[in-house]
């Protein structure tokens, strides 16, 4: 009988090594990758090439809105690809118009432009600000320290972190950085050339820091006073991740006078296509008497692949599922629960964990500095990367953010039992370190 059992194939180990070798030889080494090679996924689980299963709390960095291999995404891809994949933006088609309507209804009066990534969506906002300020000689955009806005030349200029700019000088002029959640710093930094202020609703790469309600309201007032565009990078924090469609909607809930709050422009990407590469920006109908949503007239801006029938059909289907399954409420409730549990880990493992932060399914667990945790002190890598590696070994995917925070950006349909399973594993790993 024993002979009939399939021997665990050494092939799998070879596949891991083979694929790593292909990357080593043929892929530009611009990413610091973890030593995991994946083959397939289902829902919030993903399998490596040796057949080992992982619980995915990283969601492909906030991209896999409905998890892996969601049957309705597959269906939308198959159905739409049988009809029409691409026609170019020389023509009209149903899916782009219908998706634009759905997204605008989620934010406020305005229009959509479709593109392919977060950086490209932000580039659109930079051009919008320049176009808006052009006739008055204004072009400057203020952004936040520790922000992240993408890896294009404009994106690294806008990003408030030196590490993304280093070696790529000269940096595109027209961006300056001010401390986040500090209204006075923005006021002090304004110059006659300033045209816009750009912030993330919740800083993601910078370590899961939500904008405060006072900051958002204050920025809106300041922008109104000085005729500036208020731009929000919602690439990571948008699309229901906070437990509302947009994080500013969640942050401003119940704040007196915030009912009519709207930014002037907003970029999105990551979860929008659930893994199908899509970006977009929303622009407000009107600001300061300027018909903002029509500033980009024919010939002013474009992109070949933006808003294809295929991409838009997928994004529409994701919105259908989110609505039908009540995932907005789910993210909010489960996210609040998860955050409370993460906070309680600081009480349970005070020598390792210092706290939790974030909203909905955009959460961070704060660790003490590596030097202060004996079990991590010998390894040179920051506490966040070491923790993420240990969680890999235990079968959970999370994402480091800075040197002391690990991020949880799970699929919006992560079920409560899976969240509990992940927490248990996290607790076991923490127990091993404490
Ligand atoms: C990921 C991210 C971007 C860049 O998006 P890409 O699709 O990688 O170009 C921009 N802004 C924020 C806030 C992000 O999280």
Coordinates of N, CA, C and O in Angstrom, one line a residue, residues 15-154:
X15 N 10.9 23.5 -8.9 CA 10.1 24.6 -9.5 C 10.4 25.9 -8.8 O 10.6 26.9 -9.4
X16 N 10.4 25.8 -7.5 CA 10.8 27.0 -6.7 C 12.1 27.6 -7.1 O 12.3 28.8 -7.4
X17 N 13.1 26.7 -7.1 CA 14.5 27.1 -7.5 C 14.5 27.6 -8.9 O 15.2 28.6 -9.3
X18 N 13.8 26.9 -9.8 CA 13.8 27.2 -11.2 C 13.3 28.6 -11.5 O 13.8 29.4 -12.2
X19 N 12.2 28.9 -10.8 CA 11.5 30.2 -11.0 C 12.4 31.3 -10.4 O 12.5 32.4 -11.1
X20 N 12.9 31.0 -9.3 CA 13.8 32.0 -8.7 C 15.0 32.3 -9.6 O 15.4 33.5 -9.8
X21 N 15.5 31.3 -10.3 CA 16.6 31.4 -11.2 C 16.2 32.3 -12.4 O 17.0 33.1 -12.9
X22 N 15.0 32.1 -12.9 CA 14.5 32.9 -14.1 C 14.5 34.3 -13.7 O 14.9 35.2 -14.5
X23 N 14.0 34.6 -12.5 CA 14.0 36.0 -12.0 C 15.4 36.6 -11.9 O 15.6 37.7 -12.3
X24 N 16.3 35.8 -11.3 CA 17.6 36.2 -11.1 C 18.3 36.6 -12.5 O 18.9 37.6 -12.6
X25 N 18.0 35.8 -13.5 CA 18.6 36.0 -14.8 C 17.9 37.1 -15.6 O 18.5 37.8 -16.4
X26 N 16.6 37.1 -15.6 CA 15.8 37.8 -16.6 C 14.9 39.0 -16.1 O 14.3 39.6 -16.9
X27 N 14.8 39.1 -14.8 CA 13.9 40.2 -14.3 C 14.7 41.2 -13.6 O 15.5 40.9 -12.8
X28 N 14.4 42.5 -13.9 CA 15.1 43.6 -13.3 C 14.9 43.5 -11.8 O 13.8 43.4 -11.3
X29 N 16.0 43.6 -11.0 CA 15.9 43.3 -9.6 C 15.4 44.5 -8.8 O 16.0 44.8 -7.7
X30 N 14.4 45.2 -9.2 CA 14.0 46.5 -8.6 C 13.2 46.3 -7.3 O 12.9 47.2 -6.6
X31 N 12.7 45.0 -7.1 CA 12.0 44.8 -5.9 C 12.7 43.9 -4.9 O 13.4 43.0 -5.3
X32 N 12.6 44.2 -3.6 CA 13.1 43.3 -2.6 C 12.0 42.3 -2.3 O 11.1 42.5 -1.6
X33 N 12.1 41.1 -2.9 CA 11.1 40.1 -2.8 C 11.3 39.1 -1.7 O 12.4 38.8 -1.4
X34 N 10.2 38.6 -1.1 CA 10.3 37.6 -0.1 C 10.5 36.2 -0.9 O 10.1 36.1 -2.0
X35 N 11.1 35.3 -0.2 CA 11.4 34.0 -0.8 C 10.2 33.1 -0.9 O 10.1 32.0 -0.4
X36 N 9.1 33.5 -1.6 CA 7.9 32.7 -1.8 C 7.5 32.7 -3.3 O 7.6 33.8 -3.9
X37 N 7.2 31.6 -3.8 CA 6.8 31.4 -5.2 C 5.4 30.9 -5.2 O 5.1 29.8 -4.8
X38 N 4.4 31.7 -5.7 CA 3.0 31.3 -5.6 C 2.5 30.7 -6.9 O 3.0 31.1 -8.0
X39 N 1.5 29.8 -6.8 CA 1.0 29.2 -8.0 C -0.5 29.5 -8.2 O -0.9 29.7 -9.3
X40 N -1.3 29.5 -7.1 CA -2.7 29.8 -7.3 C -3.3 30.2 -6.0 O -2.7 30.1 -4.9
X41 N -4.6 30.7 -6.1 CA -5.3 31.1 -4.9 C -6.8 30.9 -5.0 O -7.3 30.6 -6.1
X42 N -7.4 31.0 -3.9 CA -8.9 30.9 -3.9 C -9.4 31.7 -2.6 O -9.0 31.4 -1.5
X43 N -10.2 32.7 -2.9 CA -10.6 33.6 -1.8 C -9.4 34.2 -1.1 O -8.6 34.8 -1.7
X44 N -9.4 34.1 0.2 CA -8.3 34.7 1.0 C -7.1 33.7 1.2 O -6.3 34.0 2.1
X45 N -7.1 32.6 0.5 CA -6.0 31.7 0.6 C -5.2 31.7 -0.7 O -5.7 31.9 -1.8
X46 N -3.9 31.5 -0.6 CA -3.0 31.4 -1.8 C -2.0 30.3 -1.5 O -1.6 30.0 -0.3
X47 N -1.7 29.5 -2.5 CA -0.8 28.4 -2.4 C 0.5 28.6 -3.1 O 0.6 29.2 -4.2
X48 N 1.6 28.1 -2.5 CA 2.9 28.3 -3.2 C 3.1 27.0 -4.0 O 2.3 26.1 -4.0
X49 N 4.2 27.0 -4.8 CA 4.5 25.9 -5.7 C 4.7 24.6 -5.1 O 4.6 23.5 -5.7
X50 N 5.0 24.6 -3.8 CA 5.1 23.3 -3.1 C 3.8 22.8 -2.5 O 3.8 21.8 -1.8
X51 N 2.7 23.6 -2.7 CA 1.4 23.1 -2.2 C 1.1 23.7 -0.8 O 0.1 23.3 -0.3
X52 N 2.0 24.5 -0.3 CA 1.7 25.0 1.0 C 0.7 26.2 1.0 O 0.8 27.0 0.1
X53 N -0.2 26.2 1.9 CA -1.3 27.2 1.9 C -1.0 28.4 2.8 O -0.5 28.2 3.9
X54 N -1.3 29.6 2.4 CA -1.1 30.8 3.2 C -2.5 31.6 3.3 O -3.2 31.6 2.3
X55 N -2.7 32.1 4.4 CA -3.8 33.0 4.6 C -3.4 34.4 4.2 O -2.4 34.9 4.7
X56 N -4.1 35.0 3.2 CA -3.6 36.3 2.6 C -4.2 37.5 3.3 O -5.3 37.9 3.0
X57 N -3.4 38.1 4.2 CA -3.8 39.3 4.8 C -3.3 40.6 4.1 O -3.4 41.7 4.6
X58 N -2.6 40.3 3.0 CA -1.9 41.4 2.3 C -2.8 41.9 1.1 O -2.7 43.0 0.6
X59 N -3.6 40.9 0.6 CA -4.4 41.2 -0.5 C -3.7 41.8 -1.7 O -4.3 42.6 -2.5
X60 N -2.5 41.4 -2.0 CA -1.7 41.9 -3.1 C -1.5 43.4 -3.0 O -1.6 44.1 -4.0
X61 N -1.2 43.9 -1.8 CA -1.2 45.3 -1.4 C -2.5 46.0 -1.8 O -2.5 46.9 -2.6
X62 N -3.5 45.6 -1.1 CA -4.8 46.2 -1.2 C -5.5 46.2 -2.6 O -6.2 47.1 -3.0
X63 N -5.1 45.2 -3.4 CA -5.6 45.1 -4.8 C -6.7 44.1 -4.9 O -7.7 44.3 -5.5
X64 N -6.5 42.9 -4.3 CA -7.4 41.8 -4.5 C -8.7 42.0 -3.7 O -8.9 41.4 -2.6
X65 N -9.6 42.9 -4.2 CA -10.8 43.4 -3.5 C -11.7 42.2 -3.1 O -12.3 42.2 -2.0
X66 N -11.8 41.2 -3.9 CA -12.6 40.0 -3.7 C -11.8 38.8 -3.5 O -12.3 37.7 -3.6
X67 N -10.6 38.9 -3.1 CA -9.7 37.8 -2.9 C -9.2 37.2 -4.3 O -9.3 37.9 -5.3
X68 N -8.8 35.9 -4.2 CA -8.2 35.3 -5.4 C -9.2 34.5 -6.2 O -10.1 33.8 -5.5
X69 N -9.1 34.5 -7.5 CA -10.0 33.6 -8.3 C -11.4 33.7 -8.0 O -12.1 32.7 -8.0
X70 N -11.9 34.9 -7.8 CA -13.4 35.1 -7.5 C -14.2 34.7 -8.8 O -13.9 35.2 -9.9
X71 N -15.1 33.8 -8.6 CA -15.8 33.3 -9.8 C -16.5 34.4 -10.6 O -16.6 34.3 -11.9
X72 N -17.0 35.5 -9.9 CA -17.7 36.5 -10.7 C -16.7 37.4 -11.5 O -17.1 38.0 -12.5
X73 N -15.5 37.5 -11.0 CA -14.5 38.3 -11.7 C -14.1 37.5 -13.0 O -14.0 38.0 -14.1
X74 N -13.9 36.2 -12.8 CA -13.7 35.3 -13.9 C -14.8 35.4 -14.9 O -14.5 35.5 -16.1
X75 N -16.0 35.3 -14.5 CA -17.2 35.4 -15.4 C -17.2 36.7 -16.1 O -17.4 36.7 -17.4
X76 N -17.0 37.8 -15.4 CA -17.0 39.1 -16.1 C -15.9 39.2 -17.2 O -16.1 39.7 -18.3
X77 N -14.7 38.6 -16.8 CA -13.6 38.6 -17.8 C -13.9 37.8 -19.0 O -13.7 38.2 -20.1
X78 N -14.5 36.6 -18.8 CA -14.8 35.7 -19.9 C -15.9 36.3 -20.7 O -15.8 36.4 -22.0
X79 N -17.0 36.7 -20.1 CA -18.2 37.3 -20.8 C -17.8 38.5 -21.7 O -18.1 38.6 -22.8
X80 N -17.1 39.4 -21.0 CA -16.8 40.7 -21.7 C -15.7 40.4 -22.8 O -15.8 41.0 -23.9
X81 N -14.8 39.5 -22.6 CA -13.8 39.2 -23.6 C -14.3 38.5 -24.8 O -13.8 38.5 -25.9
X82 N -15.5 37.9 -24.6 CA -16.2 37.3 -25.8 C -16.8 38.3 -26.7 O -17.1 38.1 -27.8
X83 N -17.1 39.5 -26.1 CA -17.8 40.5 -26.8 C -16.9 41.6 -27.4 O -16.9 41.9 -28.6
X84 N -16.1 42.2 -26.4 CA -15.3 43.3 -26.9 C -14.2 43.6 -25.8 O -14.6 43.9 -24.6
X85 N -13.0 43.5 -26.1 CA -11.9 43.7 -25.1 C -11.5 45.2 -25.1 O -11.3 45.8 -24.1
X86 N -11.3 45.7 -26.3 CA -10.7 47.1 -26.5 C -11.1 47.7 -27.8 O -11.3 47.0 -28.8
X87 N -11.4 49.0 -27.7 CA -11.7 49.7 -29.0 C -11.0 51.0 -29.1 O -11.0 51.6 -30.2
X88 N -10.3 51.4 -28.0 CA -9.6 52.7 -28.0 C -10.6 53.8 -27.5 O -11.8 53.6 -27.6
X89 N -10.0 54.9 -27.1 CA -10.9 56.0 -26.6 C -11.2 57.0 -27.7 O -11.6 58.1 -27.5
X90 N -11.1 56.5 -28.9 CA -11.7 57.3 -30.1 C -13.2 57.1 -30.2 O -13.9 57.8 -30.9
X91 N -13.7 56.1 -29.4 CA -15.1 55.8 -29.5 C -15.8 55.6 -28.1 O -15.1 55.7 -27.1
X92 N -17.1 55.5 -28.1 CA -17.8 55.3 -26.9 C -18.1 53.8 -26.7 O -18.1 53.1 -27.7
X93 N -18.3 53.4 -25.4 CA -18.8 52.0 -25.2 C -19.5 52.0 -23.8 O -19.2 52.9 -23.0
X94 N -20.4 51.1 -23.6 CA -21.2 51.0 -22.4 C -20.5 50.9 -21.1 O -20.7 51.7 -20.2
X95 N -19.6 49.9 -21.0 CA -19.0 49.7 -19.7 C -18.3 50.9 -19.1 O -18.4 51.2 -17.9
X96 N -17.6 51.7 -19.9 CA -16.9 52.9 -19.3 C -17.9 53.9 -18.8 O -17.7 54.5 -17.8
X97 N -18.9 54.1 -19.6 CA -20.0 55.1 -19.2 C -20.6 54.7 -17.9 O -20.8 55.5 -17.0
X98 N -21.0 53.4 -17.9 CA -21.7 52.9 -16.7 C -20.8 52.9 -15.4 O -21.3 53.2 -14.3
X99 N -19.5 52.5 -15.6 CA -18.6 52.6 -14.5 C -18.4 54.0 -14.0 O -18.4 54.2 -12.7
X100 N -18.3 54.9 -14.9 CA -18.1 56.3 -14.5 C -19.3 56.8 -13.7 O -19.1 57.4 -12.6
X101 N -20.5 56.4 -14.1 CA -21.6 56.9 -13.4 C -21.6 56.3 -11.9 O -21.9 57.0 -11.0
X102 N -21.3 55.0 -11.8 CA -21.3 54.4 -10.5 C -20.3 55.0 -9.6 O -20.6 55.2 -8.4
X103 N -19.1 55.3 -10.1 CA -18.0 55.9 -9.2 C -18.4 57.3 -8.8 O -18.2 57.7 -7.7
X104 N -18.9 58.1 -9.8 CA -19.3 59.5 -9.5 C -20.4 59.5 -8.4 O -20.3 60.3 -7.5
X105 N -21.3 58.6 -8.5 CA -22.4 58.6 -7.5 C -21.9 58.3 -6.1 O -22.5 58.7 -5.2
X106 N -20.7 57.6 -6.1 CA -20.2 57.3 -4.8 C -19.4 58.4 -4.1 O -19.1 58.4 -2.9
X107 N -19.1 59.5 -4.9 CA -18.3 60.6 -4.4 C -19.1 61.9 -4.4 O -19.5 62.4 -3.3
X108 N -19.4 62.4 -5.6 CA -20.1 63.6 -5.7 C -20.1 64.1 -7.1 O -19.4 63.6 -7.9
X109 N -20.8 65.2 -7.4 CA -20.9 65.7 -8.7 C -19.5 65.9 -9.4 O -18.7 66.6 -8.8
X110 N -19.3 65.3 -10.5 CA -18.0 65.3 -11.2 C -18.0 64.4 -12.3 O -19.0 63.8 -12.8
X111 N -16.8 64.1 -12.8 CA -16.6 63.2 -13.9 C -15.3 62.3 -13.7 O -14.5 62.7 -12.8
X112 N -15.2 61.2 -14.4 CA -14.1 60.3 -14.3 C -13.2 60.3 -15.5 O -13.6 60.5 -16.6
X113 N -11.9 60.0 -15.2 CA -11.0 59.7 -16.3 C -10.4 58.4 -15.9 O -9.9 58.2 -14.8
X114 N -10.3 57.5 -16.9 CA -9.7 56.1 -16.6 C -8.3 55.9 -17.2 O -8.0 56.4 -18.3
X115 N -7.5 55.3 -16.4 CA -6.1 55.0 -16.8 C -5.8 53.6 -16.2 O -6.7 52.8 -16.1
X116 N -4.5 53.4 -15.9 CA -4.1 52.0 -15.7 C -3.4 51.7 -14.4 O -3.0 50.6 -14.1
X117 N -3.1 52.8 -13.6 CA -2.3 52.5 -12.4 C -2.5 53.7 -11.4 O -3.1 54.8 -11.9
X118 N -2.1 53.6 -10.2 CA -2.2 54.6 -9.2 C -1.3 55.8 -9.6 O -1.7 57.0 -9.5
X119 N -0.1 55.5 -10.0 CA 0.8 56.6 -10.4 C 0.3 57.4 -11.6 O 0.3 58.6 -11.6
X120 N -0.3 56.7 -12.5 CA -0.9 57.3 -13.7 C -2.1 58.2 -13.3 O -2.3 59.3 -13.9
X121 N -2.9 57.7 -12.4 CA -4.0 58.5 -11.9 C -3.5 59.8 -11.2 O -4.1 60.9 -11.5
X122 N -2.5 59.7 -10.4 CA -1.9 60.9 -9.8 C -1.3 61.8 -10.8 O -1.4 63.0 -10.7
X123 N -0.7 61.3 -11.8 CA -0.1 62.1 -12.9 C -1.3 63.0 -13.4 O -1.1 64.2 -13.8
X124 N -2.4 62.4 -13.6 CA -3.6 63.1 -14.1 C -3.9 64.3 -13.2 O -4.2 65.4 -13.6
X125 N -3.9 64.0 -11.9 CA -4.2 65.1 -10.9 C -3.1 66.2 -10.9 O -3.4 67.4 -10.8
X126 N -1.8 65.8 -11.1 CA -0.8 66.8 -11.2 C -1.1 67.7 -12.4 O -1.0 69.0 -12.4
X127 N -1.4 67.1 -13.5 CA -1.7 67.9 -14.7 C -2.9 68.7 -14.6 O -3.0 69.9 -15.0
X128 N -3.9 68.2 -13.8 CA -5.1 69.0 -13.5 C -4.8 70.3 -12.8 O -5.2 71.4 -13.1
X129 N -3.9 70.1 -11.7 CA -3.5 71.2 -10.9 C -2.8 72.3 -11.8 O -3.0 73.5 -11.7
X130 N -1.9 71.8 -12.6 CA -1.1 72.7 -13.5 C -2.1 73.4 -14.5 O -1.9 74.6 -14.7
X131 N -3.0 72.7 -15.0 CA -3.9 73.3 -16.0 C -4.8 74.4 -15.3 O -5.0 75.5 -15.8
X132 N -5.2 74.0 -14.1 CA -6.0 74.9 -13.2 C -5.3 76.2 -12.9 O -5.9 77.3 -13.0
X133 N -4.0 76.1 -12.6 CA -3.3 77.3 -12.1 C -2.6 78.0 -13.3 O -2.0 79.1 -13.1
X134 N -2.6 77.4 -14.5 CA -1.8 77.9 -15.5 C -1.8 79.3 -15.9 O -0.8 80.0 -15.9
X135 N -3.0 79.9 -16.0 CA -3.1 81.2 -16.5 C -2.8 82.3 -15.5 O -2.5 83.4 -15.8
X136 N -2.7 81.8 -14.2 CA -2.2 82.7 -13.1 C -0.8 82.4 -12.8 O -0.3 82.9 -11.7
X137 N -0.1 81.6 -13.5 CA 1.3 81.2 -13.2 C 1.5 80.4 -12.0 O 2.5 80.4 -11.4
X138 N 0.4 79.7 -11.6 CA 0.5 78.8 -10.4 C 0.7 77.4 -10.9 O 0.0 76.9 -11.8
X139 N 1.5 76.6 -10.2 CA 1.8 75.3 -10.6 C 2.2 74.3 -9.5 O 2.2 73.1 -9.6
X140 N 2.5 74.9 -8.3 CA 3.1 74.2 -7.2 C 2.0 73.3 -6.5 O 0.9 73.8 -6.3
X141 N 2.4 72.1 -6.1 CA 1.6 71.2 -5.3 C 2.2 70.9 -4.0 O 3.4 70.4 -4.0
X142 N 1.6 71.1 -2.9 CA 2.1 70.7 -1.6 C 1.6 69.3 -1.3 O 0.4 69.0 -1.5
X143 N 2.5 68.5 -0.9 CA 2.2 67.1 -0.4 C 2.8 66.8 0.9 O 3.5 67.7 1.5
X144 N 2.5 65.7 1.5 CA 2.8 65.4 2.9 C 4.2 64.7 3.0 O 4.5 63.8 2.2
X145 N 4.9 64.9 4.1 CA 6.0 64.1 4.5 C 5.5 62.7 4.7 O 4.4 62.5 5.3
X146 N 6.3 61.7 4.3 CA 5.9 60.3 4.5 C 4.8 59.8 3.5 O 4.3 58.7 3.7
X147 N 4.4 60.7 2.6 CA 3.4 60.3 1.6 C 4.0 59.3 0.6 O 5.2 59.1 0.6
X148 N 3.1 58.7 -0.1 CA 3.5 57.9 -1.3 C 2.6 58.1 -2.4 O 1.4 58.0 -2.3
X149 N 3.1 58.5 -3.6 CA 2.2 58.8 -4.7 C 2.6 58.1 -6.0 O 2.1 58.5 -7.1
X150 N 3.5 57.1 -6.0 CA 3.9 56.4 -7.2 C 5.3 56.6 -7.6 O 6.0 57.4 -7.0
X151 N 5.7 55.8 -8.6 CA 7.1 55.7 -9.0 C 7.5 56.3 -10.3 O 8.6 56.1 -10.8
X152 N 6.5 57.0 -10.9 CA 6.9 57.8 -12.1 C 7.7 59.0 -11.7 O 7.8 59.3 -10.5
X153 N 8.2 59.7 -12.7 CA 9.0 60.9 -12.3 C 8.2 61.9 -11.5 O 8.6 62.5 -10.6
X154 N 6.9 62.1 -11.9 CA 6.0 63.0 -11.2 C 5.7 62.4 -9.8 O 5.6 63.1 -8.8

